[in-house]
Amino acid sequence: MTSLLPNPDPITIPLVFKLCSFPPPRRLFSLRLRRFTRKSSSLLPLVAVSSLSATAAKPTRWREKPELAESDSISLLNERIRRDIGKRDTARPAMDSEETEKYIQMVKEQQERGLQKLKGIRQGTEAAGSGGFSYKVDPYSLLSGDYVVHKKVGIGRFVGIKFDVPKDSSEPLEYVFIEYADGMAKLPLKQASRLLYRYNLPNETKRPRTLSRLSDTSVWERRKTKGKVAIQKMVVDLMELYLHRLRQKRYPYPKNPIMADFAAQFPYNATPDQKQVLLLSFSFHNSYSFSQAEFSLQAFLDVEKDLTERETPMDRLICGDVGFGKTEVALRAIFCVVSAGKQAMVLAPTIVLAKQHYDVISERFSLYQQIKVGLLSRFQTKAEKEEYLEMIKSGHLNIIVGTHSLLGSRVVYSNLGLLVVDEEQRFGVKQKEKIASFKTSVDVLTLSATPIPRTLYLALTGFRDASLISTPPPERIPIKTHLSSFRKEKVIEAIKNELDRGGQVFYVLPRIKGLEEVMDFLEEAFPDIDIAMAHGKQYSKQLEETMERFAQGKIKILICTNIVESGLDIQNANTIIIQDVQQFGLAQLYQLRGRVGRADKEAHAYLFYPDKSLLSDQALERLSALEECRELGQGFQLAERDMGIRGFGTIFGEQQTGDVGNVGIDLFFEMLFESLSKVEELRIFSVPYDLVKIDININPRLPSEYVNYLENPMEIINEAEKAAEKDMWSLMQFTENLRRQYGKEPYSMEIILKKLYVRRMAADLGVNRIYASGKMVVMKTNMSKKVFKLITDSMTCDVYRSSLIYEGDQIMAELLLELPREQLLNWMFQCLSELHASLPALIKY
């Protein structure tokens, strides 16, 4: 009996394969085979029984011909699956429909509160009413030459606003004139107000790649669609992460009556006539006001509610400027957790800040002898570290303070209950991923004066609980900011003014390399003044002694890197000089400026740049934002400004300049919030794998050489079927392992795998049957028309997109000609691969 595989004629292969860059089917072998059947699987191939003989010579490794070992359609699909799913938690358990419905409603309520709060912040007033959120621009605020986005036409250049008389009227009206690639557009002012957005990019330049064309808006529509699909993917991934966190359970902490005694130790007491402070809290309740005596009380009430009333782990951001009471909120949360027998970890980005936290915590818990506090740092000897690690593991250390070393594999916690992260933006990518891994099992409290755009975004859209402390203690005075080009005379004058009033000075540079040069310059200018250097590469004892002497006032000028960015609280240091300011980020500059002005004296921050003409547009805007945010308590607003300057970050690995650049930040955000509000409409209901029917009769024969190499072909086929039944990730891993072990499979085995892939993808897409009738291919599905439109809009291959139509409960495609069975299966595989690529943008049950 000869092989059932026909030798495909290249001329009859449909145009589809050429246009979409997928390799056409190939014939590899034609061998004499005998039928081998087994009832347990409908996909078992026809194999040669004689080839399984124990005496048969076994090849060292099955290989197809070298010239045929190129990337095939299965490899391309596997690469896409790994790219889309590989970084996600593949072990995340699936939810049932009822459970997902409940959590989606919770997320929507949370998100609506976040959007309303953001609306109030953005507009400078409290959000009122139920109007939709908008980033549209007021045409009167535009300057000639500004780039704008018209929602229907695309990107253009604003020219100006002029009066003109319309054809059907004698009364002049105001028109907005916008220049496009192929002409000038004239829009009535009212229409422009509804459809125009400012064009901003999250990178160095504000100039778009090209202007749109009035005569052809199809290019703009494609760019907008690409942005919309990317947004939807981001929203759904956020939703799934949030739902996964909500599913995690832990018992609420008991309300401890001795908490009042601990809170009474807070050293700041207010008189009855002190002003009340408003704290914005956007989680599951409204705003509150309270006295300055407890200027962070409401933030703690939020945290206390998270810990003692919820059954899900806390993930809350406390946003407030330096000295506003964030640490006190953390201390009370730590007390709540530790008094219940759990451990607490306090994570700081630098050893300087970790040491300060250790000192503060040790002092506050000094009355509670049963609570042990430890600091794990590089300042300790090996023996001391080993002792601490053993204490942490055995549970004898209740509160552990340190830097990223606390996240290492050697640190094993006995009963960790709370993670406090100070200044999350200072940690690297790997540390942030490790921090994120804690969030499903322990309570997490993040403290920040200027949260990173991603954290801020999650808080603003309601996917993360947040409390904002926005009003300073009454004795605090705004820091006076001076921005100018660098001149030694200005530096000497600034330092002399501070020393004359008995103060101390921070002198900050972006690199260690320039510290020695500045040291020589200052020693020459101030020969009788104690000056020292501090940076991260100094010996631990030397750095510790330097910081201690500066805190005691023995050192008057500290030349340092941004190691002092967070945590140092030196009451007598009220002047900071920052050189080469253009090399710092906006949040860094804001934090550095916050090192001074901690007392009731007027503080000064001198920001020096080398030459303004050398600064990029983004650097200039960053400095402008810092000058504008001079008042105390504006760290949150500065972070929102930073989000506007450089985008909201790689929320799910999306590049900042990619899909945002297609439409600009403002339209991107509006589309994002619109997608959030309608997210429940884009659900897809998968069907069980075993209920999917593929009505195409193919029974390929495996070559005897390939069967001879496989140790147990029937078992391998069964494993493939089980992998496909589980999920797409398992099927991909099975295929890759098969090829890794046995080499590229022959065409007949490829057909078997493709049939498994088609069934798996159909199940994921809610397709329960696929059949062909002449030139028509029909897929019976449960997906909605909106889901179908989103999927087809995101398809990259025009041939498949244009051939698919949606009618009732069916997706249909009319082919150019009636295809042979193998080619029809290949068409189904490629078409479903295109459809399946949009799954990350959909909520799945």
Short mmCIF file of C-alpha atoms in Angstrom, two decimals, residues 541-842:
data_model
loop_
_atom_site.label_atom_id
_atom_site.label_comp_id
_atom_site.label_asym_id
_atom_site.label_seq_id
_atom_site.Cartn_x
_atom_site.Cartn_y
_atom_site.Cartn_z
CA LYS A 541 32.11 51.16 57.49
CA GLN A 542 33.51 54.25 55.79
CA LEU A 543 30.11 55.13 54.28
CA GLU A 544 28.33 54.48 57.57
CA GLU A 545 30.76 56.71 59.51
CA THR A 546 30.48 59.50 56.92
CA MET A 547 26.69 59.53 57.06
CA GLU A 548 26.74 59.41 60.86
CA ARG A 549 29.12 62.38 61.10
CA PHE A 550 27.01 64.38 58.62
CA ALA A 551 23.86 63.61 60.62
CA GLN A 552 25.64 64.83 63.79
CA GLY A 553 26.60 68.10 62.10
CA LYS A 554 30.37 67.44 62.14
CA ILE A 555 30.55 67.46 58.32
CA LYS A 556 29.24 70.67 56.79
CA ILE A 557 29.31 69.79 53.06
CA LEU A 558 28.52 66.30 51.80
CA ILE A 559 29.52 65.63 48.17
CA CYS A 560 27.60 62.57 47.04
CA THR A 561 25.75 60.68 44.33
CA ASN A 562 22.00 60.07 44.44
CA ILE A 563 22.60 57.53 47.21
CA VAL A 564 21.02 60.22 49.43
CA GLU A 565 17.94 60.42 47.23
CA SER A 566 15.66 58.67 49.70
CA GLY A 567 15.31 58.66 53.44
CA LEU A 568 17.94 60.97 54.89
CA ASP A 569 16.33 63.27 57.44
CA ILE A 570 18.88 65.93 58.37
CA GLN A 571 17.05 68.83 59.99
CA ASN A 572 20.02 71.21 59.72
CA ALA A 573 20.71 70.57 56.00
CA ASN A 574 18.66 73.15 54.11
CA THR A 575 20.59 73.71 50.87
CA ILE A 576 21.07 71.16 48.12
CA ILE A 577 23.11 71.70 44.97
CA ILE A 578 22.48 69.33 42.05
CA GLN A 579 25.01 69.49 39.21
CA ASP A 580 24.34 68.16 35.67
CA VAL A 581 20.65 68.15 36.47
CA GLN A 582 19.76 66.98 32.94
CA GLN A 583 21.06 63.50 33.77
CA PHE A 584 18.48 62.91 36.51
CA GLY A 585 14.89 61.75 36.13
CA LEU A 586 11.98 63.91 37.23
CA ALA A 587 11.12 61.70 40.22
CA GLN A 588 14.81 61.61 41.22
CA LEU A 589 15.05 65.41 41.19
CA TYR A 590 11.88 65.72 43.23
CA GLN A 591 13.20 63.23 45.80
CA LEU A 592 16.60 64.91 45.98
CA ARG A 593 14.98 68.30 46.49
CA GLY A 594 13.03 66.75 49.35
CA ARG A 595 16.27 66.08 51.29
CA VAL A 596 16.13 69.70 52.46
CA GLY A 597 13.36 71.76 54.02
CA ARG A 598 12.62 69.20 56.73
CA ALA A 599 12.56 71.86 59.45
CA ASP A 600 10.99 75.33 59.80
CA LYS A 601 13.81 77.10 57.94
CA GLU A 602 13.49 78.21 54.31
CA ALA A 603 15.35 75.70 52.17
CA HIS A 604 17.00 76.16 48.78
CA ALA A 605 17.53 73.75 45.89
CA TYR A 606 20.01 74.86 43.20
CA LEU A 607 19.69 72.94 39.94
CA PHE A 608 22.58 73.49 37.53
CA TYR A 609 22.82 72.39 33.90
CA PRO A 610 25.90 72.81 31.61
CA ASP A 611 24.31 74.58 28.63
CA LYS A 612 20.61 74.93 27.88
CA SER A 613 21.19 74.53 24.14
CA LEU A 614 22.48 71.00 24.77
CA LEU A 615 19.34 69.87 26.60
CA SER A 616 16.75 67.70 24.88
CA ASP A 617 13.09 68.74 24.66
CA GLN A 618 12.22 66.12 27.26
CA ALA A 619 14.91 67.36 29.67
CA LEU A 620 13.66 70.94 29.31
CA GLU A 621 10.09 69.85 29.97
CA ARG A 622 11.22 67.85 32.99
CA LEU A 623 12.94 70.88 34.51
CA SER A 624 9.95 73.07 33.69
CA ALA A 625 7.65 70.63 35.49
CA LEU A 626 9.90 70.66 38.55
CA GLU A 627 9.87 74.46 38.66
CA GLU A 628 6.07 74.52 38.40
CA CYS A 629 5.62 71.94 41.21
CA ARG A 630 7.22 74.12 43.89
CA GLU A 631 4.54 73.77 46.53
CA LEU A 632 4.63 71.05 49.16
CA GLY A 633 2.52 67.97 48.53
CA GLN A 634 2.80 68.08 44.74
CA GLY A 635 4.71 64.83 44.29
CA PHE A 636 1.56 63.08 43.07
CA GLN A 637 0.83 65.82 40.53
CA LEU A 638 4.47 65.73 39.46
CA ALA A 639 4.22 61.98 38.91
CA GLU A 640 1.15 62.52 36.73
CA ARG A 641 3.12 65.13 34.78
CA ASP A 642 5.95 62.62 34.42
CA MET A 643 3.41 60.12 33.09
CA GLY A 644 2.50 62.69 30.45
CA ILE A 645 6.14 63.38 29.56
CA ARG A 646 7.39 59.80 29.20
CA GLY A 647 4.21 57.74 28.99
CA PHE A 648 2.76 55.36 31.54
CA GLY A 649 5.52 52.81 31.31
CA THR A 650 5.74 49.27 30.10
CA ILE A 651 2.58 48.12 31.82
CA PHE A 652 2.68 44.67 30.22
CA GLY A 653 5.87 44.90 28.24
CA GLU A 654 4.30 47.16 25.61
CA GLN A 655 6.97 49.59 24.39
CA GLN A 656 6.34 53.18 25.53
CA THR A 657 6.83 54.60 22.07
CA GLY A 658 5.10 51.86 20.06
CA ASP A 659 1.34 51.79 20.07
CA VAL A 660 1.14 55.09 21.98
CA GLY A 661 3.08 56.76 19.19
CA ASN A 662 0.47 55.71 16.64
CA VAL A 663 -2.19 58.00 18.08
CA GLY A 664 -0.48 60.15 20.75
CA ILE A 665 -0.83 59.86 24.52
CA ASP A 666 -4.07 61.81 24.98
CA LEU A 667 -6.17 59.86 22.48
CA PHE A 668 -4.50 56.66 23.68
CA PHE A 669 -5.62 57.36 27.24
CA GLU A 670 -9.16 58.21 26.22
CA MET A 671 -9.39 54.98 24.23
CA LEU A 672 -7.95 53.18 27.23
CA PHE A 673 -10.59 54.47 29.63
CA GLU A 674 -13.33 53.79 27.10
CA SER A 675 -12.07 50.23 26.81
CA LEU A 676 -12.01 49.87 30.59
CA SER A 677 -15.62 50.99 30.90
CA LYS A 678 -16.80 48.47 28.26
CA VAL A 679 -14.46 45.62 29.06
CA GLU A 680 -17.25 43.17 29.94
CA GLU A 681 -18.57 43.38 26.35
CA LEU A 682 -15.39 41.75 25.02
CA ARG A 683 -15.68 38.32 26.59
CA ILE A 684 -15.12 35.05 24.83
CA PHE A 685 -16.54 31.74 26.03
CA SER A 686 -14.28 28.81 25.23
CA VAL A 687 -15.79 25.37 24.62
CA PRO A 688 -14.48 22.01 25.90
CA TYR A 689 -11.86 20.53 23.60
CA ASP A 690 -13.61 17.18 23.30
CA LEU A 691 -16.78 18.88 21.99
CA VAL A 692 -15.00 20.46 19.01
CA LYS A 693 -15.65 18.67 15.70
CA ILE A 694 -13.39 19.16 12.67
CA ASP A 695 -15.24 17.62 9.72
CA ILE A 696 -12.30 16.83 7.50
CA ASN A 697 -11.28 13.23 6.84
CA ILE A 698 -7.47 12.98 6.92
CA ASN A 699 -5.56 9.86 7.98
CA PRO A 700 -1.91 10.44 7.06
CA ARG A 701 0.70 7.67 7.06
CA LEU A 702 3.97 8.13 8.96
CA PRO A 703 7.19 7.14 7.12
CA SER A 704 8.70 3.90 8.43
CA GLU A 705 12.08 5.59 9.04
CA TYR A 706 10.38 8.10 11.39
CA VAL A 707 8.33 5.40 13.13
CA ASN A 708 11.50 3.32 13.50
CA TYR A 709 13.12 6.14 15.43
CA LEU A 710 10.15 6.90 17.72
CA GLU A 711 10.38 4.69 20.79
CA ASN A 712 6.61 4.37 21.19
CA PRO A 713 4.66 6.23 18.45
CA MET A 714 1.21 5.41 19.87
CA GLU A 715 2.14 6.76 23.28
CA ILE A 716 3.56 9.92 21.71
CA ILE A 717 0.34 10.52 19.76
CA ASN A 718 -1.70 10.02 22.94
CA GLU A 719 0.52 12.50 24.79
CA ALA A 720 -0.05 15.01 21.98
CA GLU A 721 -3.81 14.57 22.30
CA LYS A 722 -3.65 15.07 26.09
CA ALA A 723 -1.52 18.20 25.69
CA ALA A 724 -3.98 19.65 23.18
CA GLU A 725 -6.88 18.85 25.49
CA LYS A 726 -5.21 20.76 28.35
CA ASP A 727 -4.34 24.10 26.70
CA MET A 728 -2.39 25.78 23.92
CA TRP A 729 0.71 26.30 26.05
CA SER A 730 0.94 22.56 26.79
CA LEU A 731 0.52 21.70 23.11
CA MET A 732 3.24 24.16 22.15
CA GLN A 733 5.60 22.68 24.75
CA PHE A 734 4.85 19.16 23.57
CA THR A 735 5.60 20.07 19.94
CA GLU A 736 8.84 21.84 20.83
CA ASN A 737 9.99 18.92 23.00
CA LEU A 738 9.12 16.46 20.24
CA ARG A 739 11.22 18.38 17.72
CA ARG A 740 14.03 18.88 20.22
CA GLN A 741 14.22 15.13 20.84
CA TYR A 742 13.48 13.70 17.38
CA GLY A 743 14.12 16.56 14.97
CA LYS A 744 11.67 18.13 12.51
CA GLU A 745 8.77 15.76 11.85
CA PRO A 746 7.80 14.58 8.34
CA TYR A 747 4.84 16.20 6.60
CA SER A 748 2.42 13.45 7.62
CA MET A 749 3.21 14.03 11.32
CA GLU A 750 2.89 17.77 10.74
CA ILE A 751 -0.66 17.18 9.47
CA ILE A 752 -1.49 15.27 12.67
CA LEU A 753 -0.12 18.11 14.81
CA LYS A 754 -1.95 20.73 12.79
CA LYS A 755 -5.25 18.95 13.30
CA LEU A 756 -4.60 19.07 17.06
CA TYR A 757 -3.70 22.76 16.87
CA VAL A 758 -6.87 23.52 14.86
CA ARG A 759 -9.06 21.80 17.46
CA ARG A 760 -7.31 23.54 20.34
CA MET A 761 -7.54 27.00 18.77
CA ALA A 762 -11.19 26.42 17.85
CA ALA A 763 -11.98 25.48 21.47
CA ASP A 764 -10.26 28.63 22.77
CA LEU A 765 -12.20 30.78 20.28
CA GLY A 766 -15.58 29.31 21.19
CA VAL A 767 -15.87 27.40 17.88
CA ASN A 768 -17.49 23.99 18.32
CA ARG A 769 -17.59 22.79 14.71
CA ILE A 770 -15.70 23.46 11.47
CA TYR A 771 -16.76 22.02 8.14
CA ALA A 772 -16.43 22.76 4.43
CA SER A 773 -19.13 22.77 1.78
CA GLY A 774 -17.61 23.27 -1.66
CA LYS A 775 -15.65 26.54 -1.58
CA MET A 776 -17.34 27.64 1.67
CA VAL A 777 -15.73 27.04 5.10
CA VAL A 778 -18.12 27.38 8.06
CA MET A 779 -17.25 27.73 11.79
CA LYS A 780 -20.09 27.48 14.28
CA THR A 781 -19.30 29.75 17.24
CA ASN A 782 -20.69 31.36 20.40
CA MET A 783 -18.70 34.62 20.06
CA SER A 784 -20.53 37.95 19.80
CA LYS A 785 -20.36 40.29 16.84
CA LYS A 786 -18.32 42.84 18.85
CA VAL A 787 -15.75 40.19 19.69
CA PHE A 788 -15.63 39.10 16.05
CA LYS A 789 -15.05 42.70 14.94
CA LEU A 790 -12.21 43.25 17.43
CA ILE A 791 -10.57 40.00 16.34
CA THR A 792 -10.83 40.69 12.61
CA ASP A 793 -9.71 44.33 13.06
CA SER A 794 -6.51 43.07 14.66
CA MET A 795 -5.73 40.46 11.98
CA THR A 796 -2.51 41.21 10.12
CA CYS A 797 -3.36 39.24 6.95
CA ASP A 798 -5.78 41.13 4.70
CA VAL A 799 -6.64 37.95 2.77
CA TYR A 800 -8.12 36.20 5.80
CA ARG A 801 -9.71 39.36 7.20
CA SER A 802 -11.51 40.21 3.97
CA SER A 803 -12.70 36.62 3.42
CA LEU A 804 -14.42 36.22 6.83
CA ILE A 805 -18.03 37.24 7.49
CA TYR A 806 -20.18 36.88 10.61
CA GLU A 807 -23.79 35.69 10.33
CA GLY A 808 -25.83 34.57 13.33
CA ASP A 809 -23.79 31.96 15.14
CA GLN A 810 -21.45 31.26 12.22
CA ILE A 811 -18.17 32.61 10.84
CA MET A 812 -17.96 31.88 7.13
CA ALA A 813 -15.30 32.24 4.45
CA GLU A 814 -15.59 31.72 0.72
CA LEU A 815 -12.35 30.43 -0.82
CA LEU A 816 -11.13 31.03 -4.35
CA LEU A 817 -11.46 27.34 -5.16
CA GLU A 818 -12.38 24.06 -3.49
CA LEU A 819 -9.23 22.79 -1.81
CA PRO A 820 -7.88 19.25 -1.35
CA ARG A 821 -8.15 17.99 2.23
CA GLU A 822 -4.54 18.66 3.29
CA GLN A 823 -4.57 22.17 1.84
CA LEU A 824 -7.96 22.83 3.43
CA LEU A 825 -6.53 21.85 6.83
CA ASN A 826 -3.59 24.17 6.21
CA TRP A 827 -6.02 27.00 5.41
CA MET A 828 -7.95 26.33 8.63
CA PHE A 829 -4.69 26.29 10.60
CA GLN A 830 -3.52 29.64 9.21
CA CYS A 831 -6.91 31.30 9.54
CA LEU A 832 -7.43 30.15 13.14
CA SER A 833 -3.85 31.21 13.96
CA GLU A 834 -4.74 34.73 12.86
CA LEU A 835 -7.95 34.70 14.90
CA HIS A 836 -6.23 33.15 17.92
CA ALA A 837 -3.61 35.93 17.99
CA SER A 838 -6.29 38.30 19.33
CA LEU A 839 -7.15 36.17 22.37
CA PRO A 840 -4.93 38.23 24.76
CA ALA A 841 -7.33 41.16 24.12
CA LEU A 842 -10.38 39.22 25.33
#
